[in-house]
Amino acid sequence: MRISLTFFFILFAWGLQAQYTLSQGESEIRFSSVIIGFYNHEFYADGVTERPNNRFRLRDARFKMDGTLSKKANFELEADFANIIEEGQSGDRSILLDAWVNYQTFIDIKFGFQDIPYSRESMISIRWNPFFNRSTAIGEAVSRRDLGVTLYKDFFNEKLKIWAGAYNGLGVLRNLNDASGRLEYVARAEFSYPQAYNDRILDLYNSAIPVVSLGVNTRYSDKATEDPNYPILIDGQRFQYGLDFAFRYGGFSLIYEYQHITATPNEGTIWTVDENGQFRAPGHILYAAQFIPKWKSVFAVRYDSFDSNSEQNNVMEEQLTLSYNYLVQDYDIVFRLNYLRNMTTLQSSNGNFDQVRLGLLFTIN
Amino acid sequence: MRIGIALSIALAISISARTQVLKPIAKFKLNIEEVSDLKLHPNGTDFIATTDFGLIHHLDSTFEIQFTSPFQGDDFEGLCILNDTIYVSEDRDRQLILFLPDSLKFIRAYTVPFVMRNGDHIEGMIALPHTNRILLFSEEKPIEIFSYNPRSQTHEVITKDDLPEIASLDFWNDRLFALSDESPELIELNPTNLEIIRRWRIRVNNAEGLCFRNGYMYIVSDELRKAFQFEIPSL
């Protein structure tokens, strides 16, 4: 490990700083970028000979172009070049992250490939997450982006926000829907007090007053295809709801989220079902973080659990992750150390070991 | 149980050193969307407020809108009054727009050749009547301050590494105060060299505008959509 860390400091030089804004008439285009990379060391059990997770990883290499087309319309186009994975390797993350246009009338109408308005954690950009990865319940078990349309309306100076949308339901960019030809439907409402809650996990603005926020969201689909590893896609009916709470004050921030999937798979499913032909997959996520401006530091802890309830992996996946972030230059250049304690009860041969990750975040925004 | 342990760890690291905190003594509802700055009207009683939507309003002493200028820009950020003329910074077009105080009638607009980093903006501004200059503060760190002479249309640039983002500035009895949204905090500056004299934390989030009237300090917040009244802090 010592040798690997030495190489890390020598070789780690991912960085690019430039921001441009172009204006023409009422149109304005901005360019920004996020680059996140780390070295991952996994503490394998004795006897494990294949150790592919001890490696450098480029987590994100994003380039975003967004702006306004007029006073009524804005757009975003974002690609993640880190998702260009060598052919034959696992991973099906789309290179395209966002490609949408939003038209603002009495209600906002957003059309295109976009973030799905489901789950507080999911709706917060990875840039504002003090960890290198997302929780299992969100990072693995829900589709976070899809092609579709979202309606949005806010009230009381954005204290109350409401989203509703319809999407292909596959979670990836494809020309064809699955054989069912049905869509996925999503809705979310969020109420904050005494002001709108920003889309961040951290309280980097050292909130002078306590701000709280409550969110509820739900999604429903009835598809004819499924994901064999996580109940992200079910051949049958999939109903999910989530409740979340957020608090920030004086640099301290807390987010708790509960997720629950109720699935009714069609016959021949790989999933273990009860006498009603259903299975349930609950999950918990808790984030807590403290920003200390004098030390230019953020300390954070996350607990997350998820019971995917699959036949192959019928076990609660549970993790406790500690994070230290040193803000080299505001939150644009951040040195980050994560220690992930894997508390999953079944230590399988394909992973579930403790990990340490050491890396950097570069943002041009 | 494990959630409890995680929470305990979080609370255990929840420590931070604090400076003196200023608490508001009164608050007023603000019927303005996206307020960006606030100044005392030359009549000494009312207020002038600008917005991110390019509007400029005349407010009465209770912060109710009396009237709005028919001139609409794109994004008004900074506001100051010099020689009975209102100067507003139009962020998008790098302009200073001049209005008459009583009618809010548009007088003229100067396109000011501020050379800022790409994507940077003018956020706060203050008039220095004794030198007939206007100081304009850029948003991104390190803060660049443009000392602008409206008569000669020239400016100097000062770079300050130690200043946070400045949203608004105002004088009270020859003391220069700056409002930072970043911490959020109130900062007293030396009017001559702009060195920091003292800082106070303020109990207002998203503070955008600062002004003084009748021995009190007023701060407006865009997201809270309120105006807050404070005692003026002593040295």
Coordinates of C-alpha atoms in Angstrom, one line a residue:
Chain A
M1 CA 0.0 0.0 0.0
R2 CA 2.9 2.4 0.9
I3 CA 4.3 2.0 -2.6
S4 CA 0.9 2.7 -4.1
L5 CA 0.4 5.8 -2.1
T6 CA 3.8 7.1 -3.2
F7 CA 2.8 6.6 -6.8
F8 CA -0.4 8.4 -6.1
F9 CA 1.3 11.6 -5.0
I10 CA 3.7 11.5 -7.9
L11 CA 1.3 10.7 -10.6
F12 CA -1.9 12.4 -9.5
A13 CA -2.1 15.4 -11.7
W14 CA -5.6 15.6 -13.0
G15 CA -6.6 19.1 -13.2
L16 CA -7.9 21.7 -15.6
Q17 CA -9.0 25.2 -14.8
A18 CA -11.0 27.3 -17.1
Q19 CA -14.5 28.7 -17.2
Y20 CA -16.0 30.5 -20.1
T21 CA -19.3 32.3 -20.6
L22 CA -20.5 33.2 -24.1
S23 CA -23.4 35.6 -24.6
Q24 CA -25.3 36.5 -27.7
G25 CA -28.5 38.5 -27.5
E26 CA -30.6 36.8 -24.8
S27 CA -28.7 33.5 -25.1
E28 CA -25.9 32.7 -22.7
I29 CA -23.7 29.6 -22.6
R30 CA -21.5 28.6 -19.7
F31 CA -18.9 25.8 -19.6
S32 CA -17.8 23.9 -16.5
S33 CA -16.0 20.7 -15.5
V34 CA -15.7 18.3 -12.6
I35 CA -12.8 15.8 -12.3
I36 CA -12.7 13.3 -9.5
G37 CA -10.1 10.6 -9.1
F38 CA -8.8 8.4 -6.3
Y39 CA -6.6 5.5 -5.3
N40 CA -8.6 2.6 -3.8
H41 CA -7.1 0.0 -1.5
E42 CA -9.2 -2.9 -0.4
F43 CA -8.3 -4.9 2.7
Y44 CA -8.8 -8.4 1.4
A45 CA -9.2 -11.5 3.5
D46 CA -6.4 -14.0 3.7
G47 CA -6.4 -16.4 0.8
V48 CA -8.0 -14.0 -1.7
T49 CA -5.7 -14.0 -4.6
E50 CA -7.6 -11.8 -7.1
R51 CA -7.3 -8.2 -6.0
P52 CA -8.6 -6.1 -8.9
N53 CA -10.0 -3.3 -6.7
N54 CA -6.5 -2.1 -5.6
R55 CA -6.2 0.5 -8.3
F56 CA -6.4 4.1 -9.4
R57 CA -9.8 5.1 -10.6
L58 CA -11.1 8.1 -12.5
R59 CA -14.5 8.5 -10.9
D60 CA -15.7 11.5 -13.0
A61 CA -14.3 13.5 -15.9
R62 CA -17.3 15.7 -16.6
F63 CA -17.7 18.5 -19.1
K64 CA -20.9 20.5 -18.9
M65 CA -22.3 23.2 -21.1
D66 CA -25.4 24.9 -19.8
G67 CA -27.1 28.2 -20.3
T68 CA -30.2 30.1 -21.3
L69 CA -31.8 30.2 -24.7
S70 CA -34.1 33.1 -23.8
K71 CA -35.6 34.4 -20.5
K72 CA -38.0 31.5 -20.7
A73 CA -35.8 28.5 -21.6
N74 CA -32.6 27.0 -20.3
F75 CA -30.7 23.9 -21.2
E76 CA -27.9 21.6 -20.1
L77 CA -25.6 19.2 -21.9
E78 CA -23.2 17.2 -19.8
A79 CA -20.9 14.3 -20.6
D80 CA -18.8 12.1 -18.3
F81 CA -15.7 10.9 -20.2
A82 CA -14.8 8.6 -17.3
N83 CA -17.7 6.4 -18.4
I84 CA -15.8 5.5 -21.6
I85 CA -14.8 2.1 -20.3
E86 CA -12.7 -0.3 -22.2
E87 CA -14.8 -2.7 -24.2
G88 CA -15.4 -6.0 -22.4
Q89 CA -15.2 -4.4 -18.9
S90 CA -18.2 -4.2 -16.7
G91 CA -20.1 -1.0 -16.4
D92 CA -22.9 0.4 -18.5
R93 CA -23.0 4.0 -17.3
S94 CA -23.9 6.3 -20.1
I95 CA -21.3 8.9 -21.3
L96 CA -24.1 11.3 -21.7
L97 CA -25.3 12.5 -18.3
D98 CA -27.7 15.3 -19.2
A99 CA -29.2 16.6 -22.4
W100 CA -32.4 18.5 -21.7
V101 CA -34.2 21.7 -22.4
N102 CA -36.4 23.4 -19.7
Y103 CA -39.2 25.7 -20.7
Q104 CA -40.5 28.1 -18.0
T105 CA -44.1 29.1 -18.1
F106 CA -46.6 29.0 -15.2
I107 CA -44.9 25.6 -14.6
D108 CA -41.4 24.3 -15.6
I109 CA -41.4 21.7 -18.3
K110 CA -38.1 19.8 -18.8
F111 CA -37.7 17.4 -21.7
G112 CA -34.8 15.2 -22.5
F113 CA -32.3 12.9 -20.8
Q114 CA -32.2 14.2 -17.2
D115 CA -31.9 13.6 -13.5
I116 CA -35.1 11.9 -12.1
P117 CA -36.6 13.9 -9.3
Y118 CA -36.5 11.0 -6.8
S119 CA -34.5 10.9 -3.5
R120 CA -32.7 13.8 -1.9
E121 CA -29.3 12.1 -2.1
S122 CA -29.8 11.3 -5.8
M123 CA -30.7 14.9 -6.6
I124 CA -27.6 16.2 -5.1
S125 CA -24.7 16.3 -7.5
I126 CA -21.7 14.1 -6.7
R127 CA -19.7 17.3 -6.6
W128 CA -21.5 18.3 -3.3
N129 CA -21.2 14.8 -1.8
P130 CA -18.3 14.5 0.6
F131 CA -17.8 10.8 -0.4
F132 CA -16.4 9.3 -3.5
N133 CA -19.5 7.0 -4.0
R134 CA -23.2 7.1 -3.3
S135 CA -25.0 4.9 -0.9
T136 CA -26.0 1.4 -2.1
A137 CA -29.8 2.1 -1.9
I138 CA -29.4 5.1 -4.3
G139 CA -26.2 4.4 -6.2
E140 CA -27.2 0.8 -7.1
A141 CA -30.9 0.3 -6.6
V142 CA -32.6 3.2 -8.4
S143 CA -32.1 4.6 -11.8
R144 CA -31.0 8.2 -11.3
R145 CA -31.3 9.4 -14.9
D146 CA -33.7 8.7 -17.7
L147 CA -35.3 10.0 -20.9
G148 CA -38.6 11.7 -20.3
V149 CA -40.5 14.8 -19.2
T150 CA -40.5 16.5 -15.8
L151 CA -43.0 19.1 -14.6
Y152 CA -41.9 21.4 -11.7
K153 CA -43.6 24.1 -9.7
D154 CA -42.6 25.9 -6.5
F155 CA -44.5 28.0 -4.0
F156 CA -43.8 30.3 -1.1
N157 CA -40.4 31.5 -2.4
E158 CA -39.3 27.9 -3.2
K159 CA -40.1 26.6 0.3
L160 CA -42.5 24.1 -1.3
K161 CA -41.3 22.3 -4.4
I162 CA -43.3 19.8 -6.4
W163 CA -42.1 17.5 -9.2
A164 CA -43.9 15.0 -11.4
G165 CA -42.6 13.1 -14.4
A166 CA -42.9 10.3 -16.8
Y167 CA -39.9 8.4 -18.2
N168 CA -39.0 5.4 -20.3
G169 CA -38.2 3.6 -17.1
L170 CA -35.0 1.9 -18.3
G171 CA -32.6 4.3 -16.7
V172 CA -30.4 4.4 -19.7
L173 CA -30.4 6.1 -23.1
R174 CA -31.9 3.8 -25.6
N175 CA -33.9 4.2 -28.8
L176 CA -36.4 1.6 -27.9
N177 CA -38.5 0.9 -24.8
D178 CA -38.7 -2.6 -23.4
A179 CA -41.3 -5.1 -24.6
S180 CA -44.0 -3.7 -22.2
G181 CA -44.0 -0.3 -23.9
R182 CA -45.0 1.2 -20.5
L183 CA -43.4 4.2 -18.8
E184 CA -42.2 4.9 -15.3
Y185 CA -44.0 7.6 -13.3
V186 CA -42.3 9.6 -10.5
A187 CA -43.5 12.3 -8.1
R188 CA -41.7 14.2 -5.3
A189 CA -42.7 17.0 -2.9
E190 CA -40.3 18.9 -0.6
F191 CA -41.1 21.4 2.1
S192 CA -38.3 23.5 3.7
Y193 CA -38.4 26.1 6.5
P194 CA -37.6 29.0 7.0
Q195 CA -36.1 29.1 3.5
A196 CA -35.5 26.8 0.5
Y197 CA -33.0 24.0 1.1
N198 CA -30.1 24.0 -1.3
D199 CA -29.1 20.9 -3.3
R200 CA -26.1 20.1 -1.2
I201 CA -25.2 17.7 1.5
L202 CA -22.7 20.1 3.1
D203 CA -23.3 23.4 4.9
L204 CA -20.4 25.3 3.3
Y205 CA -22.2 28.6 3.8
N206 CA -22.2 28.1 7.5
S207 CA -25.9 28.7 7.8
A208 CA -26.7 31.4 10.3
I209 CA -30.1 30.0 11.1
P210 CA -31.3 26.4 11.3
V211 CA -32.9 25.2 8.1
V212 CA -35.0 22.0 7.9
S213 CA -36.5 20.2 4.9
L214 CA -38.8 17.2 4.5
G215 CA -39.3 15.3 1.3
V216 CA -41.5 12.5 0.1
N217 CA -41.3 10.8 -3.2
T218 CA -42.6 7.8 -5.1
R219 CA -42.1 6.0 -8.4
Y220 CA -44.0 3.2 -10.2
S221 CA -43.3 1.0 -13.2
D222 CA -44.5 -2.2 -14.7
K223 CA -41.8 -3.4 -17.1
A224 CA -40.9 -6.6 -18.9
T225 CA -37.2 -6.6 -18.3
E226 CA -35.1 -6.7 -15.1
D227 CA -31.7 -6.2 -13.6
P228 CA -30.2 -9.5 -12.2
N229 CA -28.2 -7.8 -9.4
Y230 CA -30.3 -5.1 -7.9
P231 CA -34.1 -4.4 -8.0
I232 CA -33.4 -1.4 -10.2
L233 CA -35.6 -2.9 -12.9
I234 CA -38.2 -5.5 -12.3
D235 CA -40.0 -7.8 -14.8
G236 CA -43.4 -6.9 -13.2
Q237 CA -44.7 -4.1 -11.0
R238 CA -42.2 -2.0 -9.1
F239 CA -43.4 0.5 -6.5
Q240 CA -41.0 2.5 -4.5
Y241 CA -41.4 5.3 -2.0
G242 CA -38.9 7.3 0.0
L243 CA -39.0 9.8 2.9
D244 CA -36.2 12.1 3.7
F245 CA -35.2 14.8 6.2
A246 CA -32.4 17.4 6.0
F247 CA -31.1 19.9 8.5
R248 CA -28.2 22.4 8.4
Y249 CA -27.0 25.0 10.8
G250 CA -23.6 26.6 11.6
G251 CA -21.6 24.3 9.2
F252 CA -23.3 21.1 10.5
S253 CA -25.6 19.2 8.1
L254 CA -27.6 16.1 8.5
I255 CA -29.6 14.0 6.0
Y256 CA -31.7 11.0 6.7
E257 CA -33.4 9.0 4.0
Y258 CA -35.6 5.9 4.1
Q259 CA -36.3 3.9 0.9
H260 CA -38.7 1.1 0.4
I261 CA -39.3 -1.0 -2.8
T262 CA -42.3 -3.3 -3.1
A263 CA -42.0 -5.5 -6.2
T264 CA -44.5 -7.9 -7.7
P265 CA -42.5 -9.8 -10.3
N266 CA -44.0 -11.8 -13.1
E267 CA -43.6 -15.6 -13.1
G268 CA -40.2 -17.0 -13.7
T269 CA -38.5 -14.3 -11.7
I270 CA -35.1 -14.6 -10.2
W271 CA -36.3 -12.9 -7.0
T272 CA -37.4 -14.6 -3.8
V273 CA -41.1 -13.7 -3.3
D274 CA -43.6 -14.2 -0.5
E275 CA -47.0 -16.0 -0.6
N276 CA -48.5 -12.9 -2.3
G277 CA -45.9 -13.0 -5.0
Q278 CA -44.1 -9.9 -3.7
F279 CA -40.8 -9.0 -2.1
R280 CA -39.7 -5.9 -0.3
A281 CA -36.3 -4.1 -0.3
P282 CA -35.9 -1.4 2.3
G283 CA -32.9 0.9 2.8
H284 CA -31.6 3.5 5.2
I285 CA -29.2 6.4 4.5
L286 CA -27.8 8.8 7.1
Y287 CA -25.3 11.5 6.3
A288 CA -23.8 13.9 8.9
A289 CA -21.1 16.4 8.1
Q290 CA -19.4 19.3 9.9
F291 CA -17.6 22.1 8.0
I292 CA -14.9 23.9 10.0
P293 CA -13.9 27.0 8.0
K294 CA -10.8 27.8 10.2
W295 CA -9.4 24.4 9.4
K296 CA -10.6 24.4 5.8
S297 CA -12.0 21.0 6.6
V298 CA -15.1 18.9 6.3
F299 CA -15.6 15.8 8.5
A300 CA -18.4 13.5 7.4
V301 CA -19.8 10.2 8.3
R302 CA -22.4 8.1 6.4
Y303 CA -24.3 5.0 7.4
D304 CA -26.2 3.2 4.7
S305 CA -28.0 -0.1 4.5
F306 CA -30.0 -1.9 1.8
D307 CA -31.6 -5.3 1.6
S308 CA -31.8 -6.1 -2.1
N309 CA -33.6 -9.3 -1.3
S310 CA -32.3 -11.2 -4.3
E311 CA -31.9 -15.0 -4.2
Q312 CA -28.2 -14.7 -5.0
N313 CA -27.6 -12.1 -2.4
N314 CA -30.2 -12.4 0.3
V315 CA -28.4 -10.3 2.8
M316 CA -28.4 -6.8 4.3
E317 CA -25.7 -4.7 2.7
E318 CA -24.4 -2.3 5.3
Q319 CA -21.7 0.2 5.3
L320 CA -20.2 2.9 7.5
T321 CA -18.0 5.4 5.7
L322 CA -15.9 8.1 7.3
S323 CA -14.7 11.1 5.2
Y324 CA -12.1 13.8 5.7
N325 CA -12.0 16.7 3.1
Y326 CA -9.4 19.4 3.0
L327 CA -10.5 22.4 1.0
V328 CA -7.3 23.3 -0.8
Q329 CA -9.0 26.1 -2.8
D330 CA -12.6 26.7 -1.5
Y331 CA -14.6 23.7 -2.6
D332 CA -13.0 23.8 -6.1
I333 CA -10.0 21.7 -5.2
V334 CA -10.6 19.2 -2.5
F335 CA -8.3 16.6 -1.0
R336 CA -10.4 13.7 0.2
L337 CA -9.8 10.6 2.3
N338 CA -12.6 8.0 2.7
Y339 CA -12.6 4.9 4.9
L340 CA -15.3 2.5 4.2
R341 CA -16.2 -0.1 6.9
N342 CA -18.2 -2.9 5.2
M343 CA -20.6 -4.4 7.8
T344 CA -22.3 -6.7 5.3
T345 CA -22.9 -9.9 7.2
L346 CA -22.0 -12.2 4.3
Q347 CA -18.3 -11.9 3.3
S348 CA -18.5 -13.1 -0.3
S349 CA -15.6 -13.8 -2.6
N350 CA -16.5 -11.0 -4.9
G351 CA -16.0 -8.1 -2.5
N352 CA -17.5 -6.7 0.7
F353 CA -14.1 -5.8 2.2
D354 CA -13.2 -2.6 3.9
Q355 CA -11.6 0.0 1.7
V356 CA -9.6 3.2 1.9
R357 CA -9.8 5.8 -0.8
L358 CA -7.5 8.8 -1.2
G359 CA -8.1 11.3 -4.0
L360 CA -8.9 14.7 -5.3
L361 CA -11.8 16.7 -6.6
F362 CA -11.3 19.5 -9.1
T363 CA -14.1 21.7 -10.1
I364 CA -14.4 24.5 -12.6
N365 CA -17.7 26.1 -12.1
Chain B
M1 CA -28.2 1.2 17.1
R2 CA -25.7 1.7 14.3
I3 CA -27.6 4.8 13.2
G4 CA -27.1 6.1 16.8
I5 CA -23.4 5.4 16.7
A6 CA -23.1 7.2 13.4
L7 CA -25.0 10.2 14.8
S8 CA -22.9 10.3 17.9
I9 CA -19.7 10.4 15.8
A10 CA -21.2 13.3 13.8
L11 CA -22.1 15.2 16.9
A12 CA -18.8 14.6 18.4
I13 CA -17.1 16.3 15.5
S14 CA -19.6 19.1 15.5
I15 CA -17.3 21.8 16.8
S16 CA -16.5 25.2 15.5
A17 CA -15.0 28.4 16.9
R18 CA -17.4 31.3 16.8
T19 CA -17.0 35.1 16.6
Q20 CA -19.5 37.5 18.1
V21 CA -23.0 36.9 16.6
L22 CA -25.3 39.8 15.7
K23 CA -29.0 39.0 16.1
P24 CA -31.8 41.0 14.5
I25 CA -34.1 43.0 16.7
A26 CA -36.9 43.2 14.2
K27 CA -37.9 41.9 10.8
F28 CA -40.1 43.0 8.0
K29 CA -41.7 41.1 5.2
L30 CA -40.2 41.9 1.8
N31 CA -42.5 41.5 -1.2
I32 CA -39.6 41.5 -3.7
E33 CA -38.4 38.4 -5.6
E34 CA -34.6 38.0 -5.7
V35 CA -33.6 41.2 -4.0
S36 CA -29.9 42.0 -4.7
D37 CA -29.1 45.2 -2.9
L38 CA -30.6 47.8 -0.6
K39 CA -29.6 51.5 0.1
L40 CA -31.2 54.4 1.9
H41 CA -33.0 56.8 -0.3
P42 CA -31.5 60.4 -0.3
N43 CA -34.7 61.6 1.5
G44 CA -33.3 59.8 4.6
T45 CA -36.5 57.8 5.3
D46 CA -37.2 55.4 2.4
F47 CA -35.2 52.7 0.7
I48 CA -34.1 51.8 -2.8
A49 CA -33.8 48.1 -3.7
T50 CA -32.6 46.2 -6.8
T51 CA -33.3 42.7 -8.0
D52 CA -31.7 39.9 -10.0
F53 CA -34.5 40.4 -12.5
G54 CA -33.2 43.8 -13.4
L55 CA -35.8 45.9 -11.4
I56 CA -35.3 48.9 -9.2
H57 CA -37.9 49.7 -6.5
H58 CA -38.7 52.6 -4.2
L59 CA -39.7 51.2 -0.8
D60 CA -41.2 53.0 2.1
S61 CA -39.9 52.8 5.7
T62 CA -41.8 49.5 6.2
F63 CA -40.3 48.0 3.1
E64 CA -43.5 48.1 1.1
I65 CA -43.0 48.9 -2.6
Q66 CA -44.1 52.4 -3.5
F67 CA -43.3 52.3 -7.2
T68 CA -41.0 50.5 -9.6
S69 CA -38.9 52.0 -12.4
P70 CA -40.3 51.2 -15.8
F71 CA -36.8 50.6 -17.0
Q72 CA -35.9 46.9 -16.7
G73 CA -32.5 45.4 -17.1
D74 CA -31.3 41.8 -17.0
D75 CA -29.6 41.4 -13.7
F76 CA -29.0 44.3 -11.3
E77 CA -26.4 43.4 -8.6
G78 CA -24.8 46.4 -6.9
L79 CA -26.4 49.7 -5.9
C80 CA -25.0 53.0 -4.6
I81 CA -25.9 56.7 -4.6
L82 CA -23.4 59.4 -5.6
N83 CA -24.1 63.1 -6.1
D84 CA -27.9 62.6 -6.0
T85 CA -27.7 59.9 -8.7
I86 CA -28.4 56.2 -8.3
Y87 CA -25.8 53.9 -9.9
V88 CA -26.7 50.3 -10.5
S89 CA -24.4 47.6 -11.8
E90 CA -25.9 45.6 -14.7
D91 CA -24.1 42.4 -14.3
R92 CA -24.7 40.8 -17.7
D93 CA -23.7 43.7 -19.9
R94 CA -21.0 45.1 -17.7
Q95 CA -22.8 48.4 -17.5
L96 CA -23.4 51.1 -14.9
I97 CA -27.0 52.4 -15.2
L98 CA -27.9 55.8 -13.8
F99 CA -31.3 56.7 -12.4
L100 CA -32.9 59.8 -10.8
P101 CA -33.6 59.0 -7.1
D102 CA -37.1 60.5 -6.8
S103 CA -38.7 59.2 -10.0
L104 CA -36.3 56.2 -10.7
K105 CA -36.2 57.6 -14.2
F106 CA -33.5 56.1 -16.4
I107 CA -30.8 58.6 -17.2
R108 CA -28.1 56.8 -19.1
A109 CA -26.0 53.6 -19.1
Y110 CA -22.2 53.4 -19.3
T111 CA -20.6 50.2 -20.6
V112 CA -17.6 49.9 -18.3
P113 CA -14.6 48.0 -19.6
F114 CA -13.9 46.0 -16.5
V115 CA -11.5 43.2 -17.4
M116 CA -12.6 40.4 -15.0
R117 CA -11.9 36.7 -15.1
N118 CA -14.3 34.8 -17.2
G119 CA -17.5 34.0 -15.4
D120 CA -16.8 36.6 -12.6
H121 CA -19.4 39.2 -11.7
I122 CA -19.7 42.5 -9.9
E123 CA -21.6 41.9 -6.6
G124 CA -21.1 44.8 -4.2
M125 CA -20.5 48.5 -4.8
I126 CA -20.0 51.7 -2.7
A127 CA -19.7 55.4 -3.5
L128 CA -16.8 57.4 -2.0
P129 CA -18.1 60.9 -2.1
H130 CA -14.9 62.6 -0.9
T131 CA -13.0 61.2 -3.9
N132 CA -15.9 61.1 -6.2
R133 CA -15.3 57.4 -6.9
I134 CA -17.2 54.2 -6.9
L135 CA -15.7 50.9 -5.7
L136 CA -17.1 47.8 -7.4
F137 CA -16.3 44.4 -5.9
S138 CA -16.0 41.3 -8.0
E139 CA -17.6 38.1 -6.8
E140 CA -15.0 35.4 -7.2
K141 CA -11.9 35.1 -5.0
P142 CA -9.4 36.7 -5.0
I143 CA -11.7 39.7 -4.9
E144 CA -10.9 42.4 -7.5
I145 CA -12.0 45.9 -6.6
F146 CA -12.5 48.4 -9.4
S147 CA -12.1 52.0 -8.2
Y148 CA -14.1 53.8 -10.8
N149 CA -14.3 57.5 -11.6
P150 CA -17.6 58.2 -13.3
R151 CA -16.5 61.6 -14.6
S152 CA -13.2 60.5 -16.3
Q153 CA -14.5 57.0 -17.0
T154 CA -11.3 55.5 -15.7
H155 CA -10.6 53.0 -13.1
E156 CA -7.9 51.3 -11.0
V157 CA -7.9 47.7 -10.0
I158 CA -7.0 46.5 -6.5
T159 CA -6.8 42.8 -5.6
K160 CA -7.6 41.6 -2.1
D161 CA -6.8 38.0 -1.1
D162 CA -8.2 38.1 2.4
L163 CA -11.8 39.3 1.6
P164 CA -14.6 36.9 1.3
E165 CA -17.4 37.4 -1.3
I166 CA -18.9 40.8 -0.7
A167 CA -22.6 41.2 -1.4
S168 CA -23.1 44.8 -0.3
L169 CA -21.4 47.8 1.4
D170 CA -22.4 51.0 3.2
F171 CA -21.1 53.8 5.4
W172 CA -22.2 54.7 8.9
N173 CA -20.6 57.7 10.5
D174 CA -17.5 57.3 8.3
R175 CA -17.2 53.6 9.2
L176 CA -17.3 51.3 6.2
F177 CA -19.2 48.0 6.6
A178 CA -19.3 45.1 4.1
L179 CA -21.8 42.3 4.1
S180 CA -20.6 38.8 3.1
D181 CA -23.1 36.1 2.1
E182 CA -20.4 33.5 2.3
S183 CA -20.1 33.0 6.0
P184 CA -22.5 35.0 6.5
E185 CA -20.8 37.9 8.3
L186 CA -20.5 41.7 8.6
I187 CA -17.0 43.1 8.1
E188 CA -15.8 46.5 9.1
L189 CA -13.2 47.8 6.6
N190 CA -10.7 50.6 6.7
P191 CA -12.1 53.1 4.2
T192 CA -8.6 54.1 3.1
N193 CA -6.9 50.8 2.4
L194 CA -9.8 48.3 2.7
E195 CA -8.0 46.3 5.3
I196 CA -10.3 44.3 7.6
I197 CA -10.8 45.9 11.0
R198 CA -13.3 43.5 12.6
R199 CA -15.8 40.7 11.7
W200 CA -19.2 39.7 13.2
R201 CA -21.3 36.7 12.4
I202 CA -24.9 37.6 11.5
R203 CA -28.0 35.6 12.0
V204 CA -29.3 36.0 8.4
N205 CA -28.8 33.5 5.5
N206 CA -28.4 34.7 1.9
A207 CA -27.8 38.3 2.9
E208 CA -27.8 40.5 -0.2
G209 CA -28.2 44.1 0.8
L210 CA -27.0 46.4 3.6
C211 CA -27.8 49.9 4.6
F212 CA -28.1 52.2 7.7
R213 CA -30.9 54.5 8.8
N214 CA -31.6 56.4 12.0
G215 CA -29.0 54.6 14.0
Y216 CA -30.0 51.1 12.9
M217 CA -28.6 48.7 10.4
Y218 CA -30.8 46.9 7.9
I219 CA -30.0 43.7 6.0
V220 CA -32.2 42.1 3.3
S221 CA -32.2 38.4 2.4
D222 CA -33.4 37.1 -1.0
E223 CA -34.2 33.5 0.0
L224 CA -35.8 34.5 3.3
R225 CA -37.6 37.4 1.6
K226 CA -37.2 39.6 4.7
A227 CA -35.6 42.7 5.8
F228 CA -33.8 42.5 9.3
Q229 CA -33.1 45.4 11.6
F230 CA -30.0 45.3 13.8
E231 CA -28.3 47.5 16.4
I232 CA -25.1 48.9 14.8
P233 CA -22.2 47.0 16.3
S234 CA -19.7 49.2 18.2
L235 CA -15.9 48.8 17.7

